[in-house]
Amino acid sequence: MSDKTPITRLTIRRPDDWHLHLRDGEMLESVLPYSAAHFARAIIMPNLVPPVVTAEQAAGYRDRIMAALPDGMRFTPLMTLYMTEDTDPADVARAHAEGIATAVKLYPAGATTNSASGVRDFDKVRAVLEKMAEIGMPLCVHGEVTDHAIDIFDREATFIDRVLKPIRKKVPDLRVIMEHVTTQDAVDFVRDNPKNLAATITTHHLIINRNSILAGGIRPHYYCLPVAKRERHRIALVQAAVSGDPRFFLGTDSAPHTDPAKLQSCGCAGCFTAPNTLSCLAEVFEAAGKLKALESFTSLNGPAYYRLPPNEETITLVKGDPVAYPERIDTGAGPVTVFDPGFPLHWHVEA
Ligand code: NCD
Ligand code: ZN
């Protein structure tokens, strides 16, 4: 088969999602099957109300996720602890040692949905960060400053200078994941700093730019945090994702909110991409002429950075007629609109 023969079937190791919001209760029950259908494992975000702060809370949340998993489906939630200024290094170490928590999540206070208990004074969490470096537990970072004087489109780049560089200098052995990067600046920073640094990229940030949200009418379903940036940044993200560079991997940041919560005068941030993420990604990688790099991005680079084995099982993506997926799903909590990439999807995951 020559290189020019179009690929219409692609078998890859089963993917993992290195950044996922599953929520709780009825919403959890409704959205979990969409992730479990395609992903073996996911890093579960702890921004519930109240947040998942302690090892005990993480174990309880993990049990609720497993209880919500439909019979016959297999899925492993990799839990995270929400870092507060009161987080106890010993509790974090226990959660790690007992296999309850895979990582700790750092939200600058006020950065995004349910982040009010996040960190204001980074010196207050120094002991936790040092303990994590010692035990090799990764830190997942929401990389945006919350300073209202900083333009929202600049908050990620400013975070790198004001917060990330100082943390890495003070605790150089800490393994950091800069989550859902949205800028060329973040891509460059990760590329230029090979030690103990990686980044996740979402599905939607590979597809939308800020025009998608704001040009020709406001489209709340494309509003997420960090907010999508200019087209040149989207292109930088695509280049990083398809490059095969092991420091970039998928974290969908699928973040369901009900339509009433999105469609109001102050709507919630988040795109719900779980149902069609892999179809979207296959289109993006195919358009870049890099379908063969999809497996690295979805299934190999993440486990390597988290020091976990890649999944043994595989999935097969097949190209055909446009794939039907629901425009919105009904959840016990209300309707949730599914991410619309704005183009037809031709790749489906073979049952
Ligand atoms: C996330 C959510 O809704 O919990 N929203 C989002 O836009 N990504 C929070 C987050 O990850 O920032
Ligand atoms: Zn998120």
Coordinates of C-alpha atoms and ligand atoms in Angstrom, one line a residue:
M1 CA 0.0 0.0 0.0
S2 CA 1.5 3.3 -1.0
D3 CA 1.5 6.3 1.3
K4 CA -1.0 8.0 -1.0
T5 CA -3.7 5.3 -0.4
P6 CA -6.3 7.0 1.8
I7 CA -6.7 5.4 5.2
T8 CA -10.2 4.3 5.9
R9 CA -9.7 2.1 8.9
L10 CA -7.4 2.8 11.8
T11 CA -6.9 0.5 14.8
I12 CA -5.3 2.1 17.8
R13 CA -4.7 1.2 21.4
R14 CA -7.8 2.1 23.4
P15 CA -7.5 5.9 24.3
D16 CA -7.5 7.5 27.7
D17 CA -8.8 10.9 28.6
W18 CA -6.4 12.9 30.7
H19 CA -8.9 15.6 31.8
L20 CA -12.6 14.9 32.2
H21 CA -15.5 16.3 34.1
L22 CA -18.0 13.7 35.0
R23 CA -20.0 15.7 37.6
D24 CA -22.1 13.7 40.1
G25 CA -25.6 12.3 40.6
E26 CA -27.9 12.2 37.7
M27 CA -25.6 14.1 35.4
L28 CA -22.8 11.6 36.2
E29 CA -25.1 8.7 35.3
S30 CA -26.0 10.3 32.0
V31 CA -22.6 11.4 30.7
L32 CA -20.4 8.6 32.0
P33 CA -21.4 6.0 29.4
Y34 CA -20.2 8.3 26.6
S35 CA -16.7 8.4 27.9
A36 CA -16.6 4.7 29.0
A37 CA -17.7 3.7 25.5
H38 CA -14.4 4.8 24.0
F39 CA -12.0 5.5 26.8
A40 CA -10.4 3.0 29.2
R41 CA -9.3 5.5 31.8
A42 CA -9.7 9.2 32.6
I43 CA -8.3 11.7 34.9
I44 CA -11.4 12.9 36.8
M45 CA -11.6 16.5 37.7
P46 CA -12.4 17.2 41.3
N47 CA -14.4 20.5 40.9
L48 CA -17.6 19.3 42.4
V49 CA -19.6 21.3 44.9
P50 CA -18.1 20.9 47.5
P51 CA -14.8 20.0 45.8
V52 CA -13.1 16.7 46.2
V53 CA -10.3 17.7 48.5
T54 CA -9.4 14.7 50.7
A55 CA -8.4 11.1 50.0
E56 CA -11.6 10.1 51.7
Q57 CA -13.7 12.3 49.4
A58 CA -11.9 11.0 46.3
A59 CA -12.5 7.4 47.4
G60 CA -16.2 8.2 47.8
Y61 CA -16.4 9.9 44.4
R62 CA -14.6 7.0 42.8
D63 CA -17.2 4.6 44.3
R64 CA -20.1 6.8 43.0
I65 CA -18.5 6.7 39.5
M66 CA -18.1 3.0 39.5
A67 CA -21.7 2.6 40.8
A68 CA -22.9 4.7 37.9
L69 CA -21.1 2.6 35.3
P70 CA -23.6 0.5 33.3
D71 CA -23.2 -3.2 33.6
G72 CA -20.8 -4.7 31.0
M73 CA -18.8 -1.4 30.6
R74 CA -15.2 -1.2 31.7
F75 CA -13.7 2.1 32.8
T76 CA -11.1 3.2 35.3
P77 CA -11.5 6.6 36.9
L78 CA -8.1 8.1 37.9
M79 CA -9.0 10.4 40.7
T80 CA -7.5 13.8 41.5
L81 CA -7.5 15.9 44.7
Y82 CA -8.5 19.5 44.6
M83 CA -5.7 21.5 46.1
T84 CA -6.6 24.1 48.7
E85 CA -4.4 26.2 50.8
D86 CA -5.2 23.8 53.7
T87 CA -4.4 20.6 51.8
D88 CA -2.4 18.3 54.1
P89 CA 0.7 16.8 52.5
A90 CA 0.3 13.6 54.5
D91 CA -3.3 13.1 53.2
V92 CA -2.1 13.6 49.6
A93 CA 0.8 11.1 50.2
R94 CA -1.7 8.6 51.7
A95 CA -4.1 9.0 48.7
H96 CA -1.2 8.3 46.3
A97 CA 0.2 5.4 48.2
E98 CA -3.1 3.7 48.5
G99 CA -3.9 4.2 44.8
I100 CA -6.9 6.5 45.6
A101 CA -5.6 9.5 43.8
T102 CA -3.4 9.7 40.7
A103 CA -2.7 13.5 40.7
V104 CA -3.5 16.7 42.4
K105 CA -5.3 19.5 40.7
L106 CA -4.3 23.1 41.1
Y107 CA -6.9 25.7 40.3
P108 CA -6.0 29.3 40.9
A109 CA -8.8 30.6 43.1
G110 CA -11.7 31.9 40.9
A111 CA -10.2 30.7 37.6
T112 CA -13.2 28.6 36.4
T113 CA -16.3 26.7 37.3
N114 CA -16.3 25.8 41.1
S115 CA -12.8 27.0 41.8
A116 CA -13.5 29.3 44.7
S117 CA -11.6 27.1 47.1
G118 CA -8.5 27.1 44.9
V119 CA -5.1 28.5 45.7
R120 CA -4.5 32.3 46.2
D121 CA -1.1 32.2 47.9
F122 CA 1.2 29.6 46.2
D123 CA 3.7 29.7 49.1
K124 CA 0.9 28.1 51.3
V125 CA 1.0 25.0 49.1
R126 CA 4.8 24.7 48.9
A127 CA 4.9 21.8 51.4
V128 CA 2.3 19.8 49.4
L129 CA 4.2 20.4 46.2
E130 CA 7.4 19.3 47.7
K131 CA 5.8 16.1 49.0
M132 CA 4.4 15.4 45.6
A133 CA 7.8 15.9 44.0
E134 CA 9.3 13.5 46.5
I135 CA 6.7 10.7 45.8
G136 CA 6.5 11.4 42.1
M137 CA 2.8 12.4 42.1
P138 CA 1.9 14.7 39.2
L139 CA 0.3 18.1 39.5
C140 CA -2.4 19.0 37.0
V141 CA -2.6 22.8 36.5
H142 CA -5.4 25.0 35.3
G143 CA -3.0 27.6 33.8
E144 CA -4.8 30.9 34.0
V145 CA -4.2 33.8 36.3
T146 CA -7.4 35.3 37.8
D147 CA -6.2 38.9 38.1
H148 CA -9.0 41.0 36.7
A149 CA -6.5 43.5 35.4
I150 CA -5.3 40.8 32.9
D151 CA -7.2 40.5 29.7
I152 CA -8.9 37.1 29.6
F153 CA -7.2 36.2 26.3
D154 CA -3.8 36.8 28.0
R155 CA -4.4 34.9 31.2
E156 CA -2.7 31.7 30.1
A157 CA 0.5 33.4 28.9
T158 CA 0.6 35.5 32.0
F159 CA 0.2 32.4 34.2
I160 CA 3.3 30.9 32.7
D161 CA 5.4 33.8 33.8
R162 CA 3.8 34.7 37.1
V163 CA 3.0 31.2 38.5
L164 CA 4.3 28.3 36.5
K165 CA 7.9 29.4 36.1
P166 CA 8.2 30.2 39.9
I167 CA 6.6 26.9 40.9
R168 CA 9.0 25.0 38.6
K169 CA 11.9 26.9 39.9
K170 CA 11.1 26.3 43.6
V171 CA 10.1 22.6 43.1
P172 CA 12.0 21.5 40.0
D173 CA 11.3 17.8 40.6
L174 CA 7.6 18.3 40.5
R175 CA 6.0 16.6 37.5
V176 CA 3.6 19.1 36.0
I177 CA 0.8 18.8 33.4
M178 CA -0.3 22.1 32.0
E179 CA -3.9 21.3 31.2
H180 CA -6.0 22.3 28.2
V181 CA -3.4 24.6 26.7
T182 CA -4.8 27.2 24.3
T183 CA -1.9 29.3 23.1
Q184 CA 1.2 29.2 21.1
D185 CA 2.9 30.5 24.2
A186 CA 2.0 27.4 26.2
V187 CA 3.0 25.1 23.4
D188 CA 6.4 26.9 23.1
F189 CA 6.9 26.8 26.9
V190 CA 6.3 23.0 27.0
R191 CA 8.5 22.4 24.0
D192 CA 11.3 24.5 25.5
N193 CA 11.2 22.8 28.9
P194 CA 11.6 19.1 28.4
K195 CA 12.0 18.2 32.1
N196 CA 8.9 17.3 34.2
L197 CA 6.5 19.2 32.0
A198 CA 3.7 18.1 29.6
A199 CA 0.4 19.5 28.4
T200 CA -3.0 18.3 27.5
I201 CA -5.0 19.6 24.6
T202 CA -8.8 19.4 24.3
T203 CA -10.7 18.3 21.3
H204 CA -12.6 21.6 20.9
H205 CA -9.5 23.8 21.1
L206 CA -8.2 21.9 18.0
I207 CA -11.3 22.9 16.2
I208 CA -12.6 26.3 17.3
N209 CA -11.1 29.7 17.6
R210 CA -12.5 32.9 19.2
N211 CA -14.4 33.7 16.1
S212 CA -16.4 30.6 16.6
I213 CA -17.7 32.0 19.9
L214 CA -18.1 35.7 19.0
A215 CA -18.4 36.3 15.2
G216 CA -21.8 36.6 13.7
G217 CA -23.7 36.1 16.9
I218 CA -22.7 34.8 20.3
R219 CA -22.5 31.0 20.6
P220 CA -22.5 30.0 24.3
H221 CA -21.9 26.3 23.5
Y222 CA -18.4 27.2 22.4
Y223 CA -17.6 29.2 25.5
C224 CA -15.2 27.3 27.7
L225 CA -12.2 28.0 29.9
P226 CA -9.6 28.7 29.0
V227 CA -11.4 30.6 26.3
A228 CA -10.5 29.7 22.7
K229 CA -7.9 32.1 21.3
R230 CA -6.9 33.4 17.8
E231 CA -6.6 31.1 14.8
R232 CA -2.8 31.2 15.0
H233 CA -3.0 29.7 18.4
R234 CA -5.4 26.9 17.2
I235 CA -2.9 26.1 14.5
A236 CA -0.1 25.9 17.0
L237 CA -2.2 23.4 19.1
V238 CA -2.9 21.3 16.0
Q239 CA 0.8 21.2 15.2
A240 CA 1.6 20.1 18.7
A241 CA -1.1 17.5 18.8
V242 CA -0.2 15.9 15.5
S243 CA 3.6 16.2 16.0
G244 CA 3.9 13.0 18.0
D245 CA 5.9 14.9 20.6
P246 CA 5.3 12.8 23.7
R247 CA 4.7 15.8 25.9
F248 CA 1.3 16.6 24.3
F249 CA -1.7 14.4 24.8
L250 CA -5.4 14.4 24.9
G251 CA -7.4 15.7 27.8
T252 CA -10.9 16.4 26.4
D253 CA -12.1 18.6 29.2
S254 CA -15.5 17.4 28.3
A255 CA -17.5 19.6 30.7
P256 CA -21.3 19.1 30.6
H257 CA -23.6 21.9 31.7
T258 CA -27.3 21.9 31.1
D259 CA -28.6 24.1 28.4
P260 CA -30.4 26.4 30.9
A261 CA -27.0 26.8 32.7
K262 CA -25.2 27.7 29.4
L263 CA -27.9 29.8 27.8
Q264 CA -28.4 32.7 30.3
S265 CA -27.1 36.2 30.8
C266 CA -24.1 34.7 32.7
G267 CA -23.6 31.3 31.2
C268 CA -21.3 28.5 32.4
A269 CA -18.1 27.6 30.7
G270 CA -17.6 24.2 29.2
C271 CA -18.0 22.1 26.0
F272 CA -19.5 18.6 26.2
T273 CA -17.4 16.6 23.7
A274 CA -17.6 13.1 25.2
P275 CA -20.0 11.6 22.6
N276 CA -18.1 12.7 19.4
T277 CA -14.6 13.4 20.6
L278 CA -12.8 10.6 18.7
S279 CA -14.8 11.3 15.5
C280 CA -13.7 14.9 15.8
L281 CA -10.1 14.1 16.4
A282 CA -9.9 11.7 13.5
E283 CA -11.1 14.5 11.2
V284 CA -8.5 16.9 12.7
F285 CA -5.6 14.5 12.3
E286 CA -6.8 13.4 8.8
A287 CA -7.0 17.0 7.7
A288 CA -3.4 17.5 8.9
G289 CA -2.3 14.4 7.0
K290 CA -1.3 12.8 10.3
L291 CA -3.8 10.1 11.0
K292 CA -1.0 7.8 12.0
A293 CA -0.1 10.2 14.9
L294 CA -3.5 9.9 16.4
E295 CA -2.6 6.9 18.6
S296 CA 0.3 8.7 20.2
F297 CA -1.9 11.6 21.1
T298 CA -4.9 9.6 22.4
S299 CA -3.3 6.4 23.7
L300 CA 0.5 6.4 24.2
N301 CA 1.8 9.8 25.3
G302 CA -0.5 10.2 28.3
P303 CA 0.2 6.9 29.9
A304 CA 4.0 7.4 29.3
Y305 CA 3.9 10.7 31.1
Y306 CA 1.8 9.4 34.0
R307 CA 4.0 6.3 34.2
L308 CA 1.2 3.9 33.5
P309 CA 1.1 1.1 30.9
P310 CA -0.8 1.9 27.7
N311 CA -4.0 0.0 27.3
E312 CA -3.7 -3.5 25.8
E313 CA -7.2 -3.3 24.1
T314 CA -7.7 -1.6 20.8
I315 CA -10.4 0.3 19.1
T316 CA -11.0 0.7 15.4
L317 CA -12.0 3.9 13.7
V318 CA -13.7 3.5 10.3
K319 CA -14.3 6.2 7.7
G320 CA -17.7 6.2 6.0
D321 CA -20.9 8.2 5.6
P322 CA -21.3 11.1 7.9
V323 CA -21.8 9.9 11.5
A324 CA -25.0 10.6 13.3
Y325 CA -24.6 11.8 16.8
P326 CA -27.2 13.5 19.0
E327 CA -27.4 17.3 19.0
R328 CA -28.2 17.1 22.7
I329 CA -28.7 14.5 25.3
D330 CA -31.3 14.3 28.0
T331 CA -29.8 13.9 31.4
G332 CA -31.6 13.6 34.7
A333 CA -30.4 17.2 35.4
G334 CA -31.7 18.6 32.1
P335 CA -30.7 18.7 28.4
V336 CA -27.0 19.0 27.5
T337 CA -25.9 20.1 24.1
V338 CA -23.2 18.0 22.4
F339 CA -20.2 19.9 20.8
D340 CA -20.9 20.8 17.2
P341 CA -17.5 20.8 15.3
G342 CA -19.1 22.7 12.4
F343 CA -18.3 20.1 9.8
P344 CA -19.5 16.6 9.1
L345 CA -17.8 13.7 10.9
H346 CA -17.0 10.7 8.8
W347 CA -15.1 8.5 11.3
H348 CA -16.9 6.3 13.8
V349 CA -15.6 4.0 16.4
E350 CA -16.5 0.4 15.3
A351 CA -18.7 -1.3 17.8
Ligands
NCD1 C1 -14.9 23.3 33.4 C2 -16.2 22.9 34.1 O1 -17.2 23.3 33.7 O2 -16.1 22.3 35.2 N1 -15.2 24.3 32.4 C3 -14.5 24.5 31.2 O3 -14.9 25.5 30.5 N2 -13.5 23.8 30.9 C4 -13.9 23.8 34.3 C5 -12.5 23.9 33.8 O4 -11.9 22.8 33.5 O5 -11.9 25.0 33.7
ZN2 ZN -11.7 21.1 32.9

